[in-house]
């Protein structure tokens, strides 16, 4: 049977970073096997599901490059089909009407608690004649679950896990108002979507037992399961807001590239030897669900940064300009013209080795497109203090200098020597004058990108300020 997997998020917020990893594993599994990757939006909880959240999920997946096959299935539109499955089980004698009132159930729980027993439905209506039903009670439908033996799952990540059937009670599959319960909906959808492998977070492992019972009752094949450990924070507790951002969107905002996140999330729980940098093509070729570890992986922000630095360095200057220009426009509050973009493009090779995020890259590229007179930070102000005459003389010197990094370097060295100054004593105020800061790419590269006219003008601006 061809591999068909799915990602089934509940649209109650953003695309969670853990959900993104689940989606990635499913996507890789499908692409590796030439199978199908479906998307199902589990929006049956109408009160908590929002259209904005659906869009955030679709947007997050698209940004990550995790394209799904076919149209997304909206679970809420399939409620009738789920209910029909419940009625089919009822007709086959594999489910039954339960007329217990909420008060009766509460009393039962109370008694179990008092006796120190586990809380479970005791099958009160399992074999009782529905003709004994009290008037005015709308029944729920419960699964007639097996009472002896055990339910076993051979999970691709967790190994063989089993539960004694005596521990599982008769699950409600259809509520009194005719709506299906969660586990029934998941089973019917996965069956109808012809899902062969269910790859999801291990917080759903207990559901897998319930779902297995429902599959068997419906005489449907049970899919393969792979329950992936959740992501933990650096301190080993479940990843939460206090560790950092949880939404994929936030990582995009913070200036991470989608390929960084794909690579990072892949390594979070899956490995291929000691490889840290794994391209998407390699990931597709190598990915296998059996390689997912059983221990929870810890989110390591420093590693994410260093990986992002790698991907920024290996991204073309053109694409980086495309990514960074809107951020700079936002910082400056104006749009960039062609000349400004050309300058960014020319300066990108020198800027990108230093940036860990697009936010840093935008920040460090600002001076290239700043309008004169450019603002100087405090350190830069200190660097030009008392250097007015030097800057002015340098500006005059540059009028006739050949405009290449090599020629500029040799001219600057000559200029310093002639005045009995160190190269640094000239280069520091020069850097401050040209960039408004004291850290930047190599100064000669900056001069070639800015061009003669702009360089001289910035030197004169700074000389005037230094006096
Ligand atoms: N909707 C569930 C969730 O968001 C996933 C259900 C499943 O994968 O079976 O966690």
mmCIF file of C-alpha atoms in Angstrom, residues 35-421:
data_model
loop_
_atom_site.group_PDB
_atom_site.id
_atom_site.type_symbol
_atom_site.label_atom_id
_atom_site.label_comp_id
_atom_site.label_asym_id
_atom_site.label_seq_id
_atom_site.Cartn_x
_atom_site.Cartn_y
_atom_site.Cartn_z
ATOM 1 C CA UNK A 35 3.934 8.763 -0.805
ATOM 2 C CA UNK A 36 1.287 11.318 0.056
ATOM 3 C CA UNK A 37 1.301 13.984 2.762
ATOM 4 C CA UNK A 38 -2.190 15.115 3.724
ATOM 5 C CA UNK A 39 -3.320 17.910 5.944
ATOM 6 C CA UNK A 40 -6.320 17.669 8.250
ATOM 7 C CA UNK A 41 -7.519 20.571 10.330
ATOM 8 C CA UNK A 42 -9.055 19.206 13.524
ATOM 9 C CA UNK A 43 -11.512 21.989 14.107
ATOM 10 C CA UNK A 44 -14.348 20.160 15.814
ATOM 11 C CA UNK A 45 -13.881 22.222 18.949
ATOM 12 C CA UNK A 46 -15.752 25.153 17.471
ATOM 13 C CA UNK A 47 -15.318 27.340 20.506
ATOM 14 C CA UNK A 48 -11.535 27.163 20.393
ATOM 15 C CA UNK A 49 -10.887 26.914 16.639
ATOM 16 C CA UNK A 50 -10.406 30.116 14.674
ATOM 17 C CA UNK A 51 -9.948 30.944 11.019
ATOM 18 C CA UNK A 52 -6.905 33.030 11.936
ATOM 19 C CA UNK A 53 -5.319 29.960 13.489
ATOM 20 C CA UNK A 54 -6.052 27.889 10.366
ATOM 21 C CA UNK A 55 -4.330 30.533 8.284
ATOM 22 C CA UNK A 56 -1.386 30.711 10.673
ATOM 23 C CA UNK A 57 -0.930 26.951 10.327
ATOM 24 C CA UNK A 58 -1.167 26.952 6.528
ATOM 25 C CA UNK A 59 1.124 29.998 6.367
ATOM 26 C CA UNK A 60 3.667 28.419 8.709
ATOM 27 C CA UNK A 61 3.751 25.161 6.741
ATOM 28 C CA UNK A 62 4.111 27.003 3.438
ATOM 29 C CA UNK A 63 6.915 29.141 4.818
ATOM 30 C CA UNK A 64 8.692 25.983 5.973
ATOM 31 C CA UNK A 65 8.278 24.530 2.495
ATOM 32 C CA UNK A 66 6.166 21.617 3.720
ATOM 33 C CA UNK A 67 3.716 21.337 0.868
ATOM 34 C CA UNK A 68 0.740 19.063 1.375
ATOM 35 C CA UNK A 69 -1.062 16.958 -1.191
ATOM 36 C CA UNK A 70 -4.673 17.623 -2.066
ATOM 37 C CA UNK A 71 -6.988 20.027 -0.290
ATOM 38 C CA UNK A 72 -6.864 20.170 3.517
ATOM 39 C CA UNK A 73 -9.627 18.132 5.130
ATOM 40 C CA UNK A 74 -11.729 20.091 7.612
ATOM 41 C CA UNK A 75 -12.740 17.673 10.332
ATOM 42 C CA UNK A 76 -15.822 19.692 11.293
ATOM 43 C CA UNK A 77 -17.316 19.026 7.865
ATOM 44 C CA UNK A 78 -17.213 15.294 8.430
ATOM 45 C CA UNK A 79 -19.221 15.051 11.631
ATOM 46 C CA UNK A 80 -22.131 13.289 9.924
ATOM 47 C CA UNK A 81 -19.803 10.625 8.599
ATOM 48 C CA UNK A 82 -18.333 10.118 12.091
ATOM 49 C CA UNK A 83 -21.801 9.788 13.596
ATOM 50 C CA UNK A 84 -22.720 7.265 10.933
ATOM 51 C CA UNK A 85 -19.753 5.093 11.992
ATOM 52 C CA UNK A 86 -21.022 5.205 15.578
ATOM 53 C CA UNK A 87 -24.480 4.116 14.458
ATOM 54 C CA UNK A 88 -22.963 1.340 12.379
ATOM 55 C CA UNK A 89 -21.197 0.024 15.495
ATOM 56 C CA UNK A 90 -24.462 0.262 17.388
ATOM 57 C CA UNK A 91 -26.300 -1.714 14.728
ATOM 58 C CA UNK A 92 -23.559 -4.368 14.775
ATOM 59 C CA UNK A 93 -23.848 -4.749 18.541
ATOM 60 C CA UNK A 94 -20.341 -3.370 19.051
ATOM 61 C CA UNK A 95 -21.559 -0.242 20.726
ATOM 62 C CA UNK A 96 -24.516 0.529 22.928
ATOM 63 C CA UNK A 97 -26.705 3.297 24.231
ATOM 64 C CA UNK A 98 -25.819 4.435 27.709
ATOM 65 C CA UNK A 99 -28.551 6.289 29.610
ATOM 66 C CA UNK A 100 -26.557 7.227 32.680
ATOM 67 C CA UNK A 101 -27.351 10.700 33.883
ATOM 68 C CA UNK A 102 -24.536 13.113 34.803
ATOM 69 C CA UNK A 103 -25.587 12.720 38.446
ATOM 70 C CA UNK A 104 -25.264 8.934 38.254
ATOM 71 C CA UNK A 105 -21.836 9.184 36.674
ATOM 72 C CA UNK A 106 -20.712 11.654 39.311
ATOM 73 C CA UNK A 107 -21.903 9.320 42.062
ATOM 74 C CA UNK A 108 -20.060 6.421 40.436
ATOM 75 C CA UNK A 109 -16.824 8.427 40.308
ATOM 76 C CA UNK A 110 -17.282 9.499 43.906
ATOM 77 C CA UNK A 111 -17.688 5.911 45.036
ATOM 78 C CA UNK A 112 -14.601 4.807 43.085
ATOM 79 C CA UNK A 113 -12.561 7.610 44.572
ATOM 80 C CA UNK A 114 -13.708 6.728 48.087
ATOM 81 C CA UNK A 115 -12.764 3.091 47.500
ATOM 82 C CA UNK A 116 -9.386 4.122 46.118
ATOM 83 C CA UNK A 117 -10.128 2.540 42.744
ATOM 84 C CA UNK A 118 -9.328 4.011 39.328
ATOM 85 C CA UNK A 119 -12.025 6.143 37.775
ATOM 86 C CA UNK A 120 -13.761 4.313 34.966
ATOM 87 C CA UNK A 121 -17.206 3.713 33.549
ATOM 88 C CA UNK A 122 -18.418 0.398 34.870
ATOM 89 C CA UNK A 123 -20.370 -0.753 31.850
ATOM 90 C CA UNK A 124 -23.737 -0.165 33.534
ATOM 91 C CA UNK A 125 -25.689 -0.140 30.241
ATOM 92 C CA UNK A 126 -23.437 -2.552 28.391
ATOM 93 C CA UNK A 127 -25.777 -5.478 28.677
ATOM 94 C CA UNK A 128 -28.874 -3.786 29.968
ATOM 95 C CA UNK A 129 -32.050 -3.732 27.929
ATOM 96 C CA UNK A 130 -32.587 -0.256 26.407
ATOM 97 C CA UNK A 131 -36.284 -0.722 27.155
ATOM 98 C CA UNK A 132 -35.365 -0.048 30.762
ATOM 99 C CA UNK A 133 -34.166 3.406 29.752
ATOM 100 C CA UNK A 134 -35.398 6.170 31.998
ATOM 101 C CA UNK A 135 -37.688 8.642 30.270
ATOM 102 C CA UNK A 136 -36.286 11.956 29.102
ATOM 103 C CA UNK A 137 -32.608 10.943 29.038
ATOM 104 C CA UNK A 138 -30.810 11.396 25.699
ATOM 105 C CA UNK A 139 -28.330 8.523 25.545
ATOM 106 C CA UNK A 140 -24.702 8.616 24.493
ATOM 107 C CA UNK A 141 -23.231 5.791 22.433
ATOM 108 C CA UNK A 142 -20.395 3.853 24.017
ATOM 109 C CA UNK A 143 -17.978 1.437 22.425
ATOM 110 C CA UNK A 144 -18.317 -2.121 23.665
ATOM 111 C CA UNK A 145 -14.601 -2.378 24.356
ATOM 112 C CA UNK A 146 -12.929 -5.732 25.020
ATOM 113 C CA UNK A 147 -12.815 -6.471 28.767
ATOM 114 C CA UNK A 148 -10.131 -9.103 28.829
ATOM 115 C CA UNK A 149 -6.727 -9.497 27.217
ATOM 116 C CA UNK A 150 -4.687 -6.518 26.191
ATOM 117 C CA UNK A 151 -4.405 -3.971 23.432
ATOM 118 C CA UNK A 152 -0.926 -3.949 21.957
ATOM 119 C CA UNK A 153 0.705 -1.339 19.770
ATOM 120 C CA UNK A 154 3.927 -1.961 17.889
ATOM 121 C CA UNK A 155 5.084 1.604 17.723
ATOM 122 C CA UNK A 156 7.939 2.585 15.416
ATOM 123 C CA UNK A 157 9.436 4.822 18.073
ATOM 124 C CA UNK A 158 8.165 3.516 21.417
ATOM 125 C CA UNK A 159 8.505 -0.174 20.588
ATOM 126 C CA UNK A 160 5.854 -2.602 21.798
ATOM 127 C CA UNK A 161 3.502 -0.995 24.272
ATOM 128 C CA UNK A 162 0.427 -2.579 25.724
ATOM 129 C CA UNK A 163 -2.394 -1.901 28.082
ATOM 130 C CA UNK A 164 -4.641 -4.356 29.869
ATOM 131 C CA UNK A 165 -8.134 -3.990 28.431
ATOM 132 C CA UNK A 166 -9.527 -4.161 31.957
ATOM 133 C CA UNK A 167 -8.007 -0.725 32.451
ATOM 134 C CA UNK A 168 -9.857 0.871 29.555
ATOM 135 C CA UNK A 169 -13.535 1.535 29.994
ATOM 136 C CA UNK A 170 -16.267 1.751 27.378
ATOM 137 C CA UNK A 171 -15.473 4.974 25.616
ATOM 138 C CA UNK A 172 -18.207 7.405 24.614
ATOM 139 C CA UNK A 173 -18.052 7.670 20.822
ATOM 140 C CA UNK A 174 -21.182 9.738 20.216
ATOM 141 C CA UNK A 175 -22.412 12.357 22.648
ATOM 142 C CA UNK A 176 -26.041 12.825 23.608
ATOM 143 C CA UNK A 177 -26.276 15.778 21.215
ATOM 144 C CA UNK A 178 -25.227 13.528 18.343
ATOM 145 C CA UNK A 179 -21.701 14.863 17.982
ATOM 146 C CA UNK A 180 -18.799 12.428 17.725
ATOM 147 C CA UNK A 181 -16.010 12.360 20.274
ATOM 148 C CA UNK A 182 -12.415 13.030 19.402
ATOM 149 C CA UNK A 183 -11.044 9.500 19.084
ATOM 150 C CA UNK A 184 -13.892 8.369 16.845
ATOM 151 C CA UNK A 185 -13.403 11.336 14.519
ATOM 152 C CA UNK A 186 -9.673 10.690 14.248
ATOM 153 C CA UNK A 187 -10.193 7.012 13.414
ATOM 154 C CA UNK A 188 -12.879 7.628 10.807
ATOM 155 C CA UNK A 189 -10.863 10.406 9.156
ATOM 156 C CA UNK A 190 -7.614 8.467 9.144
ATOM 157 C CA UNK A 191 -9.442 5.500 7.645
ATOM 158 C CA UNK A 192 -11.225 7.517 4.974
ATOM 159 C CA UNK A 193 -8.033 9.405 4.103
ATOM 160 C CA UNK A 194 -6.316 6.011 3.735
ATOM 161 C CA UNK A 195 -3.618 6.930 6.228
ATOM 162 C CA UNK A 196 -1.042 4.147 6.455
ATOM 163 C CA UNK A 197 1.234 5.685 9.098
ATOM 164 C CA UNK A 198 0.251 7.921 11.997
ATOM 165 C CA UNK A 199 3.292 9.946 13.067
ATOM 166 C CA UNK A 200 2.530 12.343 15.928
ATOM 167 C CA UNK A 201 3.544 13.503 19.402
ATOM 168 C CA UNK A 202 3.733 10.873 22.143
ATOM 169 C CA UNK A 203 1.099 12.780 24.103
ATOM 170 C CA UNK A 204 -1.292 10.850 21.861
ATOM 171 C CA UNK A 205 0.001 7.405 22.798
ATOM 172 C CA UNK A 206 -2.887 6.690 25.168
ATOM 173 C CA UNK A 207 -5.329 7.741 22.441
ATOM 174 C CA UNK A 208 -3.691 5.158 20.191
ATOM 175 C CA UNK A 209 -4.994 2.348 22.427
ATOM 176 C CA UNK A 210 -8.528 3.709 22.278
ATOM 177 C CA UNK A 211 -8.261 4.263 18.577
ATOM 178 C CA UNK A 212 -6.967 0.734 18.018
ATOM 179 C CA UNK A 213 -10.066 -0.613 19.750
ATOM 180 C CA UNK A 214 -12.295 1.501 17.517
ATOM 181 C CA UNK A 215 -10.513 0.336 14.341
ATOM 182 C CA UNK A 216 -10.972 -3.285 15.383
ATOM 183 C CA UNK A 217 -14.628 -2.771 16.186
ATOM 184 C CA UNK A 218 -15.153 -1.256 12.736
ATOM 185 C CA UNK A 219 -13.163 -4.104 11.108
ATOM 186 C CA UNK A 220 -10.786 -1.585 9.630
ATOM 187 C CA UNK A 221 -7.020 -2.096 9.327
ATOM 188 C CA UNK A 222 -5.063 -0.350 12.072
ATOM 189 C CA UNK A 223 -2.403 2.034 10.680
ATOM 190 C CA UNK A 224 1.227 1.906 11.754
ATOM 191 C CA UNK A 225 2.001 4.205 14.648
ATOM 192 C CA UNK A 226 5.052 6.298 15.463
ATOM 193 C CA UNK A 227 4.753 8.421 18.591
ATOM 194 C CA UNK A 228 7.533 10.965 18.699
ATOM 195 C CA UNK A 229 8.765 12.292 22.061
ATOM 196 C CA UNK A 230 7.835 15.876 22.806
ATOM 197 C CA UNK A 231 10.380 18.671 22.650
ATOM 198 C CA UNK A 232 11.847 19.809 25.947
ATOM 199 C CA UNK A 233 13.427 23.097 26.908
ATOM 200 C CA UNK A 234 17.135 23.392 27.761
ATOM 201 C CA UNK A 235 16.292 22.573 31.407
ATOM 202 C CA UNK A 236 14.676 19.255 30.485
ATOM 203 C CA UNK A 237 11.061 20.233 31.155
ATOM 204 C CA UNK A 238 8.391 20.290 28.450
ATOM 205 C CA UNK A 239 8.995 23.208 26.069
ATOM 206 C CA UNK A 240 6.928 26.159 27.191
ATOM 207 C CA UNK A 241 6.642 29.890 26.791
ATOM 208 C CA UNK A 242 9.106 30.497 29.542
ATOM 209 C CA UNK A 243 11.861 28.877 27.435
ATOM 210 C CA UNK A 244 11.247 31.094 24.435
ATOM 211 C CA UNK A 245 8.977 31.448 21.439
ATOM 212 C CA UNK A 246 6.665 28.536 20.633
ATOM 213 C CA UNK A 247 5.165 29.656 17.330
ATOM 214 C CA UNK A 248 6.899 29.127 14.007
ATOM 215 C CA UNK A 249 5.826 32.635 13.044
ATOM 216 C CA UNK A 250 7.910 34.081 15.883
ATOM 217 C CA UNK A 251 11.021 32.321 14.592
ATOM 218 C CA UNK A 252 10.384 33.797 11.180
ATOM 219 C CA UNK A 253 10.058 37.236 12.775
ATOM 220 C CA UNK A 254 13.284 36.747 14.714
ATOM 221 C CA UNK A 255 15.099 36.238 11.437
ATOM 222 C CA UNK A 256 15.552 32.501 11.098
ATOM 223 C CA UNK A 257 15.537 31.015 7.621
ATOM 224 C CA UNK A 258 13.067 28.239 6.834
ATOM 225 C CA UNK A 259 15.929 25.907 5.862
ATOM 226 C CA UNK A 260 17.512 26.512 9.278
ATOM 227 C CA UNK A 261 14.338 25.555 11.050
ATOM 228 C CA UNK A 262 13.843 22.501 8.852
ATOM 229 C CA UNK A 263 17.380 21.327 9.554
ATOM 230 C CA UNK A 264 17.139 22.168 13.246
ATOM 231 C CA UNK A 265 13.780 20.489 13.807
ATOM 232 C CA UNK A 266 14.943 17.435 11.913
ATOM 233 C CA UNK A 267 17.914 17.027 14.227
ATOM 234 C CA UNK A 268 15.660 17.451 17.220
ATOM 235 C CA UNK A 269 14.997 13.786 17.787
ATOM 236 C CA UNK A 270 16.425 12.279 14.626
ATOM 237 C CA UNK A 271 20.036 11.790 13.644
ATOM 238 C CA UNK A 272 22.185 10.567 10.808
ATOM 239 C CA UNK A 273 25.618 9.750 12.216
ATOM 240 C CA UNK A 274 27.240 12.944 13.427
ATOM 241 C CA UNK A 275 25.825 15.080 10.644
ATOM 242 C CA UNK A 276 24.603 18.446 11.860
ATOM 243 C CA UNK A 277 24.066 20.178 8.547
ATOM 244 C CA UNK A 278 21.611 18.217 6.488
ATOM 245 C CA UNK A 279 20.081 19.586 3.333
ATOM 246 C CA UNK A 280 16.445 18.921 2.572
ATOM 247 C CA UNK A 281 17.457 16.635 -0.313
ATOM 248 C CA UNK A 282 19.644 14.598 2.032
ATOM 249 C CA UNK A 283 16.911 14.558 4.656
ATOM 250 C CA UNK A 284 14.451 13.156 2.129
ATOM 251 C CA UNK A 285 16.963 10.536 1.033
ATOM 252 C CA UNK A 286 17.902 9.493 4.575
ATOM 253 C CA UNK A 287 14.818 9.994 6.710
ATOM 254 C CA UNK A 288 13.276 6.996 8.338
ATOM 255 C CA UNK A 289 10.883 7.008 11.231
ATOM 256 C CA UNK A 290 12.695 4.157 12.951
ATOM 257 C CA UNK A 291 15.652 6.512 13.408
ATOM 258 C CA UNK A 292 13.685 8.762 15.755
ATOM 259 C CA UNK A 293 15.007 8.482 19.312
ATOM 260 C CA UNK A 294 12.885 7.615 22.331
ATOM 261 C CA UNK A 295 14.313 10.297 24.582
ATOM 262 C CA UNK A 296 12.891 13.814 24.491
ATOM 263 C CA UNK A 297 15.158 16.208 22.615
ATOM 264 C CA UNK A 298 16.168 19.485 24.224
ATOM 265 C CA UNK A 299 15.788 22.747 22.395
ATOM 266 C CA UNK A 300 19.167 24.459 22.122
ATOM 267 C CA UNK A 301 18.901 28.106 21.107
ATOM 268 C CA UNK A 302 22.669 28.551 20.648
ATOM 269 C CA UNK A 303 22.713 25.666 18.200
ATOM 270 C CA UNK A 304 19.797 27.140 16.305
ATOM 271 C CA UNK A 305 21.693 30.421 16.004
ATOM 272 C CA UNK A 306 24.850 28.809 14.766
ATOM 273 C CA UNK A 307 22.912 26.779 12.219
ATOM 274 C CA UNK A 308 21.163 29.927 11.036
ATOM 275 C CA UNK A 309 24.549 31.623 10.668
ATOM 276 C CA UNK A 310 25.589 28.741 8.449
ATOM 277 C CA UNK A 311 22.506 29.014 6.251
ATOM 278 C CA UNK A 312 22.788 32.798 6.023
ATOM 279 C CA UNK A 313 26.401 32.441 4.859
ATOM 280 C CA UNK A 314 25.400 29.938 2.221
ATOM 281 C CA UNK A 315 22.440 31.968 0.941
ATOM 282 C CA UNK A 316 22.940 34.015 -2.234
ATOM 283 C CA UNK A 317 23.403 37.771 -1.853
ATOM 284 C CA UNK A 318 20.353 38.354 -4.066
ATOM 285 C CA UNK A 319 18.054 36.357 -1.814
ATOM 286 C CA UNK A 320 19.454 37.965 1.313
ATOM 287 C CA UNK A 321 18.731 41.404 -0.128
ATOM 288 C CA UNK A 322 15.170 40.286 -0.799
ATOM 289 C CA UNK A 323 14.819 39.067 2.767
ATOM 290 C CA UNK A 324 16.564 41.935 4.478
ATOM 291 C CA UNK A 325 15.316 44.929 2.459
ATOM 292 C CA UNK A 326 11.787 44.888 3.970
ATOM 293 C CA UNK A 327 13.272 44.680 7.447
ATOM 294 C CA UNK A 328 15.529 47.670 6.768
ATOM 295 C CA UNK A 329 12.616 49.571 5.259
ATOM 296 C CA UNK A 330 10.708 48.864 8.429
ATOM 297 C CA UNK A 331 13.612 50.100 10.578
ATOM 298 C CA UNK A 332 14.040 53.252 8.509
ATOM 299 C CA UNK A 333 10.363 53.899 7.891
ATOM 300 C CA UNK A 334 10.893 54.446 4.164
ATOM 301 C CA UNK A 335 11.311 52.346 1.059
ATOM 302 C CA UNK A 336 14.637 51.636 -0.591
ATOM 303 C CA UNK A 337 15.335 52.682 -4.162
ATOM 304 C CA UNK A 338 17.315 50.755 -6.762
ATOM 305 C CA UNK A 339 20.610 52.396 -5.842
ATOM 306 C CA UNK A 340 20.166 51.517 -2.175
ATOM 307 C CA UNK A 341 19.372 47.907 -3.053
ATOM 308 C CA UNK A 342 22.422 47.753 -5.323
ATOM 309 C CA UNK A 343 24.558 48.932 -2.441
ATOM 310 C CA UNK A 344 23.066 46.300 -0.144
ATOM 311 C CA UNK A 345 23.749 43.682 -2.743
ATOM 312 C CA UNK A 346 27.364 44.792 -3.161
ATOM 313 C CA UNK A 347 27.916 44.890 0.600
ATOM 314 C CA UNK A 348 26.165 41.612 1.392
ATOM 315 C CA UNK A 349 29.203 39.357 0.949
ATOM 316 C CA UNK A 350 31.002 41.293 3.675
ATOM 317 C CA UNK A 351 28.002 41.470 6.000
ATOM 318 C CA UNK A 352 26.699 37.932 5.933
ATOM 319 C CA UNK A 353 29.608 36.142 7.615
ATOM 320 C CA UNK A 354 28.840 38.086 10.797
ATOM 321 C CA UNK A 355 25.080 37.617 11.113
ATOM 322 C CA UNK A 356 23.285 34.892 13.053
ATOM 323 C CA UNK A 357 19.819 36.149 12.148
ATOM 324 C CA UNK A 358 18.197 38.333 9.509
ATOM 325 C CA UNK A 359 17.463 40.830 12.270
ATOM 326 C CA UNK A 360 21.192 41.198 12.925
ATOM 327 C CA UNK A 361 21.880 41.308 9.213
ATOM 328 C CA UNK A 362 19.369 44.112 8.672
ATOM 329 C CA UNK A 363 20.795 46.020 11.605
ATOM 330 C CA UNK A 364 24.357 45.686 10.346
ATOM 331 C CA UNK A 365 23.405 46.633 6.765
ATOM 332 C CA UNK A 366 21.589 49.818 7.681
ATOM 333 C CA UNK A 367 24.565 52.121 7.288
ATOM 334 C CA UNK A 368 24.882 51.236 3.609
ATOM 335 C CA UNK A 369 21.528 52.790 2.831
ATOM 336 C CA UNK A 370 21.510 55.511 5.470
ATOM 337 C CA UNK A 371 21.018 59.044 4.214
ATOM 338 C CA UNK A 372 23.729 61.614 5.008
ATOM 339 C CA UNK A 373 24.591 62.909 7.444
ATOM 340 C CA UNK A 374 24.453 59.458 9.011
ATOM 341 C CA UNK A 375 23.843 59.015 12.722
ATOM 342 C CA UNK A 376 26.809 57.933 14.840
ATOM 343 C CA UNK A 377 26.486 55.776 17.925
ATOM 344 C CA UNK A 378 28.272 56.776 21.105
ATOM 345 C CA UNK A 379 31.398 54.757 20.487
ATOM 346 C CA UNK A 380 31.639 56.097 16.963
ATOM 347 C CA UNK A 381 31.318 59.639 18.284
ATOM 348 C CA UNK A 382 34.199 58.960 20.614
ATOM 349 C CA UNK A 383 36.236 57.484 17.771
ATOM 350 C CA UNK A 384 36.001 60.632 15.668
ATOM 351 C CA UNK A 385 36.516 63.061 18.553
ATOM 352 C CA UNK A 386 39.716 64.979 17.869
ATOM 353 C CA UNK A 387 40.148 63.333 14.462
ATOM 354 C CA UNK A 388 38.551 66.133 12.417
ATOM 355 C CA UNK A 389 41.782 67.216 10.767
ATOM 356 C CA UNK A 390 42.775 63.646 9.945
ATOM 357 C CA UNK A 391 39.389 62.933 8.390
ATOM 358 C CA UNK A 392 39.470 66.127 6.362
ATOM 359 C CA UNK A 393 42.957 65.408 5.082
ATOM 360 C CA UNK A 394 41.950 61.873 4.249
ATOM 361 C CA UNK A 395 38.938 63.116 2.322
ATOM 362 C CA UNK A 396 41.196 65.346 0.245
ATOM 363 C CA UNK A 397 43.608 62.465 -0.303
ATOM 364 C CA UNK A 398 40.895 60.183 -1.605
ATOM 365 C CA UNK A 399 39.906 62.506 -4.412
ATOM 366 C CA UNK A 400 42.671 61.193 -6.632
ATOM 367 C CA UNK A 401 43.070 57.632 -5.317
ATOM 368 C CA UNK A 402 42.313 54.693 -7.541
ATOM 369 C CA UNK A 403 39.024 53.162 -6.242
ATOM 370 C CA UNK A 404 39.778 49.542 -5.487
ATOM 371 C CA UNK A 405 40.139 47.807 -2.121
ATOM 372 C CA UNK A 406 43.837 47.070 -2.741
ATOM 373 C CA UNK A 407 44.712 50.599 -3.898
ATOM 374 C CA UNK A 408 42.741 52.120 -1.034
ATOM 375 C CA UNK A 409 44.486 49.958 1.514
ATOM 376 C CA UNK A 410 47.947 50.892 0.279
ATOM 377 C CA UNK A 411 46.991 54.574 0.121
ATOM 378 C CA UNK A 412 45.654 54.486 3.648
ATOM 379 C CA UNK A 413 48.809 52.839 4.969
ATOM 380 C CA UNK A 414 50.905 55.490 3.205
ATOM 381 C CA UNK A 415 48.655 58.200 4.601
ATOM 382 C CA UNK A 416 49.091 56.910 8.181
ATOM 383 C CA UNK A 417 52.853 56.494 7.821
ATOM 384 C CA UNK A 418 53.354 59.984 6.440
ATOM 385 C CA UNK A 419 51.662 61.340 9.559
ATOM 386 C CA UNK A 420 53.410 59.067 12.017
ATOM 387 C CA UNK A 421 50.080 57.409 12.898
#
